[in-house]
Amino acid sequence: MRTSYHPFPPTHWSLVRRAAFSTPEARKQALETLLARYLPALKSYLRTARKLRPADADDLLQSFITDKILAKDLLKHADSSRGRFRTFLLTSLNNYAVSRRRKAVAKPTPTPLHLPATDPPPARAAEAAWARTLLANVLDAMRRECRRTRRPDVWAVFHTRILAPIYDNTQPPDYATLAKTLGLASPTQAANLLVTAKRLYARLLRTAIAEYERDDAAIDDELLSLHDALATPASAQGDPV
């Protein structure tokens, strides 16, 4: 069973600034709101992209909040002109995980934190790992939708023509071969089914992004960001989702 996925929320930089620079009471309230919004997504990232166990993800996040966000005033370094708040958090969390793992290796404890054997990735690869988790969630939704609507042919065409070549690093079959393999009436039927499948995938992807980006322009921008993040070489992305 796939670990529960939580999207990152929309970024309200005014809230981030209040959590960093306001009066103590205002900072406390803003930080509580900010953490309530972002902790489910950060935990989901650690569980799905970094493969941490639930208890280890909770332990790492609590230590990250205490050691970096509270003790080191991490949020004062967040800058909207330098990129997304999501990327800032993921990079900071990954860097913290590196430090924790190295300390654990240097000085083992009776109950060590079980972090991945390799160092978590830098900012670009962290974004790629999160993007791959989001897309995996979209593919799960697409598979379920095809099952619900009794359209296994749509999923089969999409999987055979699009997904299998990506994951198996093979050439996509031509439409004649695709029709024969899937028992379709003609290459034209295969091509039309693929158009239907691509439209369904695009709709579900936009729906997933709309959970944290509220307008069409922001959704379009996020689609470009996802494409850019996934251009990161696989060797730099850490473990596959």
Coordinates of N, CA and C in Angstrom, one line a residue:
M1 N 0.8 -1.2 0.0 CA 0.0 0.0 0.0 C 0.9 1.2 0.0
R2 N 0.5 2.2 -0.8 CA 1.3 3.5 -0.9 C 1.1 4.3 0.3
T3 N 2.1 4.9 0.8 CA 2.0 5.8 2.0 C 1.1 7.0 1.6
S4 N 0.3 7.4 2.6 CA -0.6 8.6 2.4 C 0.2 9.8 1.9
Y5 N -0.3 10.4 0.9 CA 0.3 11.6 0.3 C -0.4 12.8 0.6
H6 N 0.4 13.9 1.0 CA -0.2 15.2 1.3 C 0.5 16.2 0.5
P7 N -0.2 17.0 -0.3 CA 0.4 18.1 -1.1 C 0.9 19.2 -0.2
F8 N 1.9 20.0 -0.7 CA 2.3 21.2 0.0 C 1.2 22.2 -0.2
P9 N 0.9 23.0 0.9 CA -0.1 24.0 0.8 C 0.3 25.3 0.0
P10 N -0.6 26.1 -0.4 CA -0.2 27.4 -1.0 C 0.7 28.2 -0.1
T11 N 1.6 28.9 -0.6 CA 2.5 29.7 0.2 C 2.0 31.1 0.4
H12 N 1.8 31.5 1.7 CA 1.5 32.9 2.0 C 2.7 33.5 2.6
W13 N 3.4 34.3 1.8 CA 4.7 34.8 2.3 C 4.5 35.8 3.5
S14 N 3.3 36.4 3.5 CA 3.0 37.3 4.7 C 3.0 36.5 6.0
L15 N 2.5 35.3 5.9 CA 2.5 34.4 7.1 C 3.9 34.0 7.5
V16 N 4.7 33.7 6.4 CA 6.1 33.3 6.7 C 6.9 34.5 7.3
R17 N 6.6 35.7 6.9 CA 7.3 36.8 7.4 C 6.9 37.1 8.9
R18 N 5.6 36.9 9.1 CA 5.1 37.1 10.5 C 5.7 36.1 11.4
A19 N 5.9 34.8 11.0 CA 6.5 33.8 11.8 C 8.0 34.0 12.0
A20 N 8.6 34.9 11.2 CA 10.0 35.2 11.3 C 10.3 36.5 12.0
F21 N 9.5 37.5 11.8 CA 9.9 38.9 12.2 C 9.0 39.6 13.1
S22 N 7.8 39.1 13.4 CA 6.8 39.8 14.2 C 7.2 39.8 15.7
T23 N 6.3 40.4 16.5 CA 6.5 40.3 18.0 C 6.4 38.9 18.4
P24 N 6.9 38.6 19.6 CA 6.9 37.2 20.1 C 5.6 36.5 20.0
E25 N 4.5 37.2 20.5 CA 3.2 36.5 20.5 C 2.7 36.3 19.0
A26 N 2.9 37.3 18.2 CA 2.5 37.2 16.8 C 3.3 36.1 16.1
R27 N 4.6 36.0 16.3 CA 5.4 35.0 15.8 C 4.9 33.6 16.2
K28 N 4.6 33.5 17.5 CA 4.2 32.2 18.0 C 2.9 31.7 17.3
Q29 N 1.9 32.6 17.1 CA 0.7 32.3 16.5 C 0.9 32.0 15.0
A30 N 1.7 32.8 14.3 CA 2.0 32.5 12.9 C 2.7 31.2 12.7
L31 N 3.7 30.9 13.6 CA 4.4 29.7 13.4 C 3.5 28.5 13.6
E32 N 2.6 28.5 14.6 CA 1.7 27.4 14.8 C 0.9 27.2 13.6
T33 N 0.4 28.2 13.0 CA -0.4 28.1 11.8 C 0.4 27.5 10.6
L34 N 1.6 28.0 10.5 CA 2.5 27.6 9.4 C 2.8 26.1 9.6
L35 N 3.2 25.7 10.8 CA 3.5 24.3 11.0 C 2.3 23.4 10.8
A36 N 1.2 23.8 11.2 CA 0.0 23.0 11.0 C -0.3 22.8 9.5
R37 N 0.1 23.7 8.7 CA -0.2 23.6 7.3 C 0.9 22.7 6.6
Y38 N 2.2 22.9 7.1 CA 3.3 22.2 6.3 C 3.7 20.9 6.9
L39 N 3.5 20.6 8.2 CA 4.0 19.3 8.7 C 3.4 18.1 8.0
P40 N 2.1 18.0 7.7 CA 1.7 16.8 6.9 C 2.4 16.6 5.6
A41 N 2.7 17.7 4.9 CA 3.4 17.5 3.6 C 4.8 17.1 3.8
L42 N 5.5 17.7 4.8 CA 6.9 17.4 5.1 C 7.0 15.9 5.6
K43 N 6.1 15.5 6.4 CA 6.1 14.1 6.8 C 5.8 13.1 5.7
S44 N 4.9 13.5 4.8 CA 4.6 12.7 3.6 C 5.8 12.6 2.7
Y45 N 6.5 13.7 2.6 CA 7.8 13.7 1.8 C 8.8 12.7 2.4
L46 N 9.0 12.8 3.7 CA 10.0 11.9 4.3 C 9.5 10.4 4.2
R47 N 8.2 10.2 4.3 CA 7.8 8.8 4.2 C 7.8 8.3 2.8
T48 N 7.4 9.1 1.8 CA 7.3 8.6 0.4 C 8.6 8.8 -0.4
A49 N 9.2 9.9 -0.3 CA 10.4 10.2 -1.1 C 11.7 9.7 -0.5
R50 N 11.7 9.8 0.9 CA 12.9 9.5 1.6 C 12.8 8.1 2.3
K51 N 11.7 7.5 2.2 CA 11.4 6.1 2.7 C 11.7 6.0 4.2
L52 N 11.4 7.0 5.0 CA 11.5 6.9 6.5 C 10.3 6.2 7.1
R53 N 10.6 5.5 8.2 CA 9.5 4.9 8.9 C 8.7 6.0 9.7
P54 N 7.4 5.8 10.0 CA 6.7 6.8 10.6 C 7.3 7.4 11.9
A55 N 7.8 6.6 12.8 CA 8.4 7.1 14.0 C 9.6 7.9 13.7
D56 N 10.4 7.5 12.7 CA 11.7 8.2 12.4 C 11.4 9.5 11.7
A57 N 10.3 9.5 10.9 CA 9.9 10.8 10.3 C 9.5 11.8 11.3
D58 N 8.7 11.3 12.3 CA 8.2 12.2 13.4 C 9.4 12.7 14.2
D59 N 10.3 11.8 14.5 CA 11.5 12.2 15.3 C 12.3 13.3 14.6
L60 N 12.6 13.0 13.3 CA 13.4 14.0 12.5 C 12.7 15.3 12.4
L61 N 11.4 15.3 12.2 CA 10.7 16.6 12.0 C 10.6 17.4 13.3
Q62 N 10.4 16.7 14.5 CA 10.4 17.4 15.7 C 11.8 18.0 16.1
S63 N 12.8 17.2 15.8 CA 14.2 17.7 16.0 C 14.5 18.9 15.1
F64 N 14.0 18.8 13.8 CA 14.2 19.9 12.9 C 13.5 21.2 13.3
I65 N 12.3 21.0 13.8 CA 11.6 22.2 14.3 C 12.3 22.8 15.5
T66 N 12.8 22.0 16.5 CA 13.4 22.5 17.7 C 14.8 23.1 17.4
D67 N 15.6 22.3 16.6 CA 17.0 22.7 16.4 C 17.2 23.8 15.3
K68 N 16.3 23.8 14.3 CA 16.5 24.8 13.2 C 15.5 25.9 13.2
I69 N 14.2 25.5 13.2 CA 13.2 26.6 13.0 C 13.1 27.4 14.3
L70 N 13.2 26.8 15.5 CA 13.1 27.6 16.7 C 14.4 28.1 17.2
A71 N 15.4 27.2 17.4 CA 16.7 27.7 17.9 C 17.5 28.5 17.0
K72 N 17.4 28.3 15.7 CA 18.2 29.0 14.7 C 17.5 30.0 13.9
D73 N 16.2 30.2 14.2 CA 15.4 31.2 13.5 C 15.5 31.0 11.9
L74 N 15.3 29.7 11.5 CA 15.5 29.4 10.1 C 14.6 30.2 9.2
L75 N 13.4 30.5 9.6 CA 12.5 31.2 8.7 C 13.0 32.6 8.3
K76 N 13.9 33.2 9.1 CA 14.4 34.5 8.7 C 15.2 34.5 7.5
H77 N 15.6 33.3 7.1 CA 16.4 33.1 5.9 C 15.6 32.8 4.6
A78 N 14.3 32.6 4.8 CA 13.4 32.3 3.7 C 13.2 33.6 2.9
D79 N 13.3 33.6 1.6 CA 13.3 34.8 0.7 C 12.5 34.4 -0.5
S80 N 11.4 35.1 -0.7 CA 10.5 34.8 -1.9 C 11.2 35.1 -3.2
S81 N 12.2 36.0 -3.2 CA 12.9 36.3 -4.5 C 13.9 35.2 -4.9
R82 N 14.2 34.2 -4.0 CA 15.1 33.2 -4.2 C 14.5 31.9 -4.5
G83 N 13.2 31.8 -4.6 CA 12.5 30.5 -5.0 C 11.4 30.2 -4.1
R84 N 10.8 29.0 -4.3 CA 9.6 28.6 -3.6 C 9.9 28.3 -2.1
F85 N 9.0 28.6 -1.2 CA 9.1 28.2 0.2 C 9.2 26.7 0.4
R86 N 8.5 26.0 -0.5 CA 8.6 24.5 -0.4 C 10.0 24.0 -0.6
T87 N 10.7 24.6 -1.6 CA 12.1 24.2 -1.9 C 13.0 24.6 -0.7
F88 N 12.8 25.8 -0.2 CA 13.6 26.2 1.0 C 13.4 25.2 2.1
L89 N 12.2 24.8 2.4 CA 12.0 23.9 3.5 C 12.6 22.5 3.2
L90 N 12.4 22.0 2.0 CA 12.9 20.7 1.7 C 14.4 20.7 1.7
T91 N 15.1 21.7 1.2 CA 16.5 21.8 1.2 C 17.0 21.8 2.7
S92 N 16.4 22.7 3.5 CA 16.8 22.8 4.9 C 16.6 21.5 5.6
L93 N 15.5 20.8 5.4 CA 15.2 19.5 6.1 C 16.2 18.5 5.6
N94 N 16.5 18.4 4.3 CA 17.5 17.4 3.8 C 18.9 17.7 4.4
N95 N 19.3 19.0 4.4 CA 20.6 19.3 5.0 C 20.6 18.9 6.5
Y96 N 19.6 19.1 7.2 CA 19.5 18.7 8.6 C 19.6 17.2 8.7
A97 N 18.9 16.5 7.8 CA 19.0 15.0 7.9 C 20.4 14.5 7.6
V98 N 21.1 15.1 6.7 CA 22.5 14.8 6.5 C 23.3 14.9 7.8
S99 N 23.1 16.0 8.4 CA 23.9 16.3 9.7 C 23.5 15.2 10.7
R100 N 22.3 14.9 10.9 CA 21.8 13.9 11.9 C 22.4 12.5 11.6
R101 N 22.4 12.2 10.3 CA 22.9 10.9 9.9 C 24.4 10.8 10.2
R102 N 25.1 11.8 9.9 CA 26.6 11.8 10.1 C 26.9 11.7 11.5
K103 N 26.2 12.4 12.4 CA 26.4 12.4 13.8 C 26.1 11.0 14.4
A104 N 25.0 10.4 13.8 CA 24.6 9.0 14.3 C 25.7 8.0 13.9
V105 N 26.3 8.2 12.7 CA 27.3 7.2 12.3 C 28.6 7.4 13.2
A106 N 28.9 8.7 13.5 CA 30.1 9.0 14.2 C 29.9 8.5 15.7
K107 N 28.7 8.6 16.2 CA 28.5 8.3 17.6 C 27.2 7.6 17.8
P108 N 27.2 6.3 17.6 CA 25.9 5.5 17.6 C 25.2 5.7 19.0
T109 N 23.9 5.7 18.9 CA 23.1 5.7 20.2 C 22.3 4.4 20.4
P110 N 21.8 4.2 21.6 CA 21.1 2.9 21.8 C 19.9 2.7 20.8
T111 N 19.3 3.8 20.5 CA 18.1 3.8 19.5 C 18.4 4.8 18.4
P112 N 19.2 4.4 17.4 CA 19.6 5.3 16.4 C 18.4 5.6 15.4
L113 N 18.5 6.8 14.9 CA 17.5 7.2 13.9 C 17.8 6.5 12.6
H114 N 16.8 5.8 12.0 CA 17.1 5.1 10.8 C 16.8 6.0 9.5
L115 N 17.9 6.6 9.1 CA 17.9 7.5 7.9 C 18.4 6.6 6.8
P116 N 18.1 7.1 5.5 CA 18.6 6.4 4.3 C 20.1 6.3 4.4
A117 N 20.6 5.3 3.8 CA 22.1 5.0 3.8 C 22.8 6.1 3.0
T118 N 22.2 6.7 2.0 CA 22.8 7.8 1.2 C 22.3 9.2 1.7
D119 N 23.1 10.2 1.5 CA 22.7 11.5 1.9 C 21.5 12.0 1.2
P120 N 20.6 12.6 1.8 CA 19.4 13.2 1.1 C 19.9 14.2 0.0
P121 N 19.1 14.4 -1.0 CA 19.6 15.2 -2.2 C 19.6 16.7 -1.9
P122 N 20.4 17.4 -2.8 CA 20.3 18.9 -2.7 C 19.0 19.4 -3.2
A123 N 18.9 20.8 -3.3 CA 17.6 21.4 -3.5 C 16.9 20.9 -4.8
R124 N 17.6 20.9 -5.9 CA 17.0 20.5 -7.2 C 16.5 19.0 -7.1
A125 N 17.3 18.2 -6.6 CA 16.9 16.8 -6.5 C 15.8 16.5 -5.5
A126 N 15.8 17.3 -4.4 CA 14.7 17.2 -3.4 C 13.4 17.6 -4.1
E127 N 13.4 18.6 -4.9 CA 12.2 19.0 -5.6 C 11.8 17.9 -6.6
A128 N 12.8 17.2 -7.2 CA 12.5 16.1 -8.1 C 11.9 15.0 -7.4
A129 N 12.4 14.7 -6.2 CA 11.8 13.6 -5.4 C 10.4 13.8 -5.0
W130 N 10.1 15.1 -4.6 CA 8.7 15.4 -4.3 C 7.8 15.4 -5.5
A131 N 8.3 15.9 -6.6 CA 7.5 15.9 -7.9 C 7.2 14.5 -8.3
R132 N 8.1 13.6 -8.2 CA 7.9 12.2 -8.5 C 6.8 11.6 -7.6
T133 N 6.8 12.0 -6.3 CA 5.8 11.5 -5.4 C 4.4 12.0 -5.8
L134 N 4.3 13.3 -6.2 CA 3.1 13.9 -6.6 C 2.6 13.1 -7.9
L135 N 3.5 12.9 -8.9 CA 3.1 12.3 -10.1 C 2.6 10.8 -9.8
A136 N 3.3 10.1 -8.9 CA 2.9 8.8 -8.6 C 1.5 8.8 -8.0
N137 N 1.2 9.8 -7.2 CA -0.2 9.9 -6.6 C -1.2 10.1 -7.7
V138 N -0.8 11.0 -8.7 CA -1.7 11.2 -9.9 C -2.0 9.9 -10.7
L139 N -0.9 9.2 -10.9 CA -1.1 7.9 -11.6 C -1.9 6.9 -10.8
D140 N -1.8 6.9 -9.5 CA -2.7 6.1 -8.7 C -4.2 6.5 -8.9
A141 N -4.4 7.8 -8.9 CA -5.7 8.3 -9.1 C -6.3 8.0 -10.5
M142 N -5.4 8.0 -11.5 CA -5.8 7.7 -12.9 C -6.2 6.2 -13.0
R143 N -5.4 5.4 -12.4 CA -5.7 3.9 -12.4 C -7.0 3.7 -11.7
R144 N -7.3 4.3 -10.6 CA -8.5 4.1 -9.9 C -9.7 4.6 -10.7
E145 N -9.5 5.8 -11.4 CA -10.6 6.4 -12.2 C -10.9 5.4 -13.4
C146 N -9.9 4.9 -14.0 CA -10.2 3.9 -15.1 C -10.9 2.7 -14.6
R147 N -10.5 2.3 -13.4 CA -11.2 1.1 -12.8 C -12.7 1.4 -12.5
R148 N -12.9 2.6 -11.9 CA -14.2 3.1 -11.6 C -15.1 3.2 -12.8
T149 N -14.6 3.7 -13.9 CA -15.4 4.0 -15.1 C -15.4 2.8 -16.0
R150 N -14.8 1.7 -15.6 CA -14.7 0.5 -16.4 C -14.1 0.7 -17.7
R151 N -12.9 1.4 -17.7 CA -12.2 1.7 -18.9 C -10.7 1.2 -18.8
P152 N -10.6 -0.1 -18.6 CA -9.2 -0.6 -18.5 C -8.4 -0.4 -19.8
D153 N -9.1 -0.2 -20.9 CA -8.4 0.0 -22.2 C -7.7 1.3 -22.2
V154 N -8.3 2.3 -21.5 CA -7.6 3.6 -21.4 C -6.3 3.5 -20.6
W155 N -6.4 2.9 -19.5 CA -5.2 2.7 -18.7 C -4.2 1.8 -19.4
A156 N -4.6 0.8 -20.0 CA -3.7 -0.2 -20.7 C -2.9 0.6 -21.8
V157 N -3.6 1.4 -22.6 CA -2.9 2.1 -23.6 C -1.9 3.1 -23.1
F158 N -2.3 3.8 -22.0 CA -1.4 4.8 -21.4 C -0.2 4.1 -20.8
H159 N -0.4 3.0 -20.1 CA 0.7 2.3 -19.5 C 1.6 1.7 -20.5
T160 N 1.1 1.1 -21.5 CA 1.9 0.5 -22.5 C 2.7 1.5 -23.4
R161 N 2.0 2.5 -23.8 CA 2.7 3.5 -24.7 C 3.5 4.6 -24.0
I162 N 3.1 5.0 -22.8 CA 3.8 6.1 -22.1 C 4.6 5.6 -20.9
L163 N 4.0 4.9 -19.9 CA 4.7 4.6 -18.7 C 5.7 3.5 -18.8
A164 N 5.4 2.4 -19.5 CA 6.4 1.3 -19.6 C 7.7 1.7 -20.3
P165 N 7.6 2.5 -21.4 CA 8.9 3.0 -22.0 C 9.7 3.8 -21.1
I166 N 9.0 4.6 -20.2 CA 9.8 5.5 -19.3 C 10.4 4.7 -18.2
Y167 N 9.7 3.8 -17.6 CA 10.2 3.0 -16.5 C 11.1 1.9 -16.9
D168 N 10.9 1.3 -18.1 CA 11.7 0.2 -18.6 C 12.8 0.7 -19.6
N169 N 12.8 2.0 -19.9 CA 13.8 2.5 -20.8 C 13.7 1.8 -22.2
T170 N 12.5 1.7 -22.7 CA 12.4 1.0 -24.0 C 11.7 1.9 -25.0
Q171 N 11.7 1.6 -26.3 CA 11.0 2.4 -27.3 C 9.5 2.1 -27.2
P172 N 8.7 3.2 -27.3 CA 7.2 2.9 -27.2 C 6.8 2.2 -28.5
P173 N 5.8 1.3 -28.4 CA 5.4 0.5 -29.6 C 4.6 1.4 -30.5
D174 N 4.7 1.1 -31.8 CA 3.8 1.9 -32.7 C 2.4 1.5 -32.5
Y175 N 1.5 2.2 -33.2 CA 0.0 2.0 -32.9 C -0.5 0.7 -33.4
A176 N 0.1 0.2 -34.5 CA -0.3 -1.1 -35.0 C 0.1 -2.2 -34.0
T177 N 1.3 -2.1 -33.5 CA 1.8 -3.1 -32.5 C 0.9 -3.0 -31.2
L178 N 0.7 -1.7 -30.9 CA -0.1 -1.5 -29.6 C -1.5 -2.1 -29.8
A179 N -2.2 -1.9 -30.9 CA -3.5 -2.4 -31.2 C -3.5 -3.9 -31.1
K180 N -2.5 -4.5 -31.7 CA -2.4 -6.0 -31.7 C -2.1 -6.5 -30.3
T181 N -1.2 -5.9 -29.5 CA -0.9 -6.3 -28.2 C -2.1 -6.2 -27.2
L182 N -2.9 -5.2 -27.4 CA -4.0 -5.0 -26.5 C -5.4 -5.5 -27.0
G183 N -5.3 -6.1 -28.2 CA -6.6 -6.6 -28.8 C -7.5 -5.6 -29.2
L184 N -7.0 -4.5 -29.7 CA -7.9 -3.4 -30.2 C -8.2 -3.6 -31.7
A185 N -9.3 -2.9 -32.1 CA -9.7 -3.1 -33.5 C -8.8 -2.6 -34.6
S186 N -8.1 -1.5 -34.3 CA -7.3 -0.9 -35.3 C -6.2 0.0 -34.6
P187 N -5.2 0.4 -35.4 CA -4.2 1.4 -34.9 C -4.9 2.8 -34.6
T188 N -5.9 3.1 -35.3 CA -6.7 4.4 -35.1 C -7.3 4.3 -33.7
Q189 N -7.9 3.2 -33.4 CA -8.5 3.1 -32.0 C -7.5 3.2 -30.9
A190 N -6.3 2.7 -31.1 CA -5.2 2.8 -30.2 C -4.8 4.3 -30.0
A191 N -4.7 5.0 -31.1 CA -4.3 6.4 -31.1 C -5.4 7.2 -30.4
N192 N -6.7 7.0 -30.7 CA -7.7 7.7 -30.1 C -7.8 7.5 -28.5
L193 N -7.6 6.2 -28.2 CA -7.6 5.9 -26.7 C -6.4 6.6 -26.0
L194 N -5.3 6.7 -26.7 CA -4.2 7.4 -26.0 C -4.5 8.9 -25.8
V195 N -5.2 9.5 -26.8 CA -5.6 10.9 -26.6 C -6.5 11.0 -25.4
T196 N -7.4 10.1 -25.3 CA -8.3 10.1 -24.1 C -7.6 9.9 -22.8
A197 N -6.6 9.0 -22.8 CA -5.8 8.8 -21.6 C -5.0 10.0 -21.2
K198 N -4.4 10.7 -22.2 CA -3.6 11.9 -21.9 C -4.4 13.0 -21.4
R199 N -5.6 13.1 -21.9 CA -6.5 14.2 -21.4 C -6.9 13.9 -19.9
L200 N -7.2 12.6 -19.6 CA -7.5 12.2 -18.3 C -6.3 12.5 -17.3
Y201 N -5.1 12.1 -17.8 CA -3.9 12.3 -16.9 C -3.7 13.8 -16.7
A202 N -3.9 14.6 -17.7 CA -3.7 16.1 -17.6 C -4.7 16.7 -16.7
R203 N -5.9 16.2 -16.8 CA -7.0 16.7 -15.9 C -6.7 16.4 -14.4
L204 N -6.3 15.2 -14.2 CA -6.0 14.7 -12.8 C -4.8 15.4 -12.2
L205 N -3.8 15.7 -13.1 CA -2.6 16.4 -12.6 C -2.9 17.8 -12.2
R206 N -3.7 18.5 -13.1 CA -4.2 19.9 -12.7 C -5.0 19.9 -11.4
T207 N -5.8 18.9 -11.3 CA -6.6 18.8 -10.0 C -5.7 18.6 -8.8
A208 N -4.7 17.8 -8.9 CA -3.7 17.6 -7.8 C -3.0 18.9 -7.5
I209 N -2.6 19.6 -8.5 CA -1.9 20.9 -8.3 C -2.8 21.9 -7.7
A210 N -4.1 21.9 -8.1 CA -5.1 22.9 -7.6 C -5.3 22.7 -6.1
E211 N -4.8 21.6 -5.5 CA -5.0 21.5 -4.1 C -4.1 22.5 -3.4
Y212 N -3.0 23.0 -4.0 CA -2.1 24.0 -3.4 C -1.9 25.2 -4.2
E213 N -2.3 25.2 -5.4 CA -2.2 26.4 -6.3 C -3.6 26.8 -6.7
R214 N -4.1 28.0 -6.5 CA -5.5 28.3 -6.6 C -5.9 28.9 -7.9
D215 N -5.1 29.4 -8.8 CA -5.5 30.0 -10.0 C -4.8 29.3 -11.2
D216 N -5.3 29.5 -12.4 CA -4.8 28.9 -13.6 C -3.4 29.2 -13.9
A217 N -3.0 30.5 -13.7 CA -1.7 31.0 -14.0 C -0.7 30.3 -13.0
A218 N -1.0 30.2 -11.8 CA -0.1 29.5 -10.8 C 0.0 28.0 -11.1
I219 N -1.1 27.4 -11.6 CA -1.1 26.0 -11.9 C -0.2 25.8 -13.1
D220 N -0.3 26.6 -14.1 CA 0.6 26.5 -15.3 C 2.0 26.7 -14.9
D221 N 2.3 27.6 -14.0 CA 3.7 27.9 -13.6 C 4.2 26.6 -12.8
E222 N 3.3 26.0 -12.0 CA 3.8 24.8 -11.3 C 4.0 23.6 -12.2
L223 N 3.2 23.5 -13.3 CA 3.5 22.5 -14.3 C 4.9 22.6 -14.9
L224 N 5.2 23.9 -15.2 CA 6.6 24.1 -15.7 C 7.7 23.8 -14.7
S225 N 7.4 24.1 -13.4 CA 8.3 23.8 -12.4 C 8.5 22.3 -12.2
L226 N 7.4 21.5 -12.3 CA 7.5 20.1 -12.2 C 8.3 19.5 -13.3
H227 N 8.0 20.0 -14.5 CA 8.8 19.5 -15.7 C 10.3 19.8 -15.5
D228 N 10.6 21.0 -15.0 CA 12.0 21.3 -14.7 C 12.6 20.5 -13.7
A229 N 11.9 20.2 -12.6 CA 12.4 19.4 -11.5 C 12.6 18.0 -12.0
L230 N 11.8 17.4 -12.8 CA 11.9 16.0 -13.3 C 13.0 15.9 -14.3
A231 N 13.5 17.0 -14.8 CA 14.7 16.9 -15.7 C 16.0 16.6 -15.0
T232 N 15.9 16.6 -13.6 CA 17.1 16.2 -12.9 C 17.5 14.8 -13.2
P233 N 18.8 14.5 -13.4 CA 19.2 13.1 -13.7 C 18.7 12.2 -12.6
A234 N 18.3 11.0 -13.0 CA 17.8 10.0 -12.0 C 18.9 9.7 -11.0
S235 N 20.1 9.7 -11.3 CA 21.2 9.3 -10.4 C 21.3 10.3 -9.3
A236 N 20.7 11.5 -9.4 CA 20.8 12.6 -8.4 C 19.5 12.6 -7.6
Q237 N 18.6 11.8 -7.9 CA 17.3 11.9 -7.2 C 17.1 11.0 -6.0
G238 N 18.0 10.2 -5.7 CA 17.8 9.3 -4.6 C 17.0 8.1 -5.0
D239 N 16.4 7.5 -4.0 CA 15.6 6.2 -4.2 C 14.4 6.6 -5.0
P240 N 14.0 5.7 -5.9 CA 12.7 6.0 -6.7 C 11.5 5.8 -5.8
V241 N 10.5 6.5 -6.1 CA 9.2 6.4 -5.3 C 8.5 5.1 -5.7

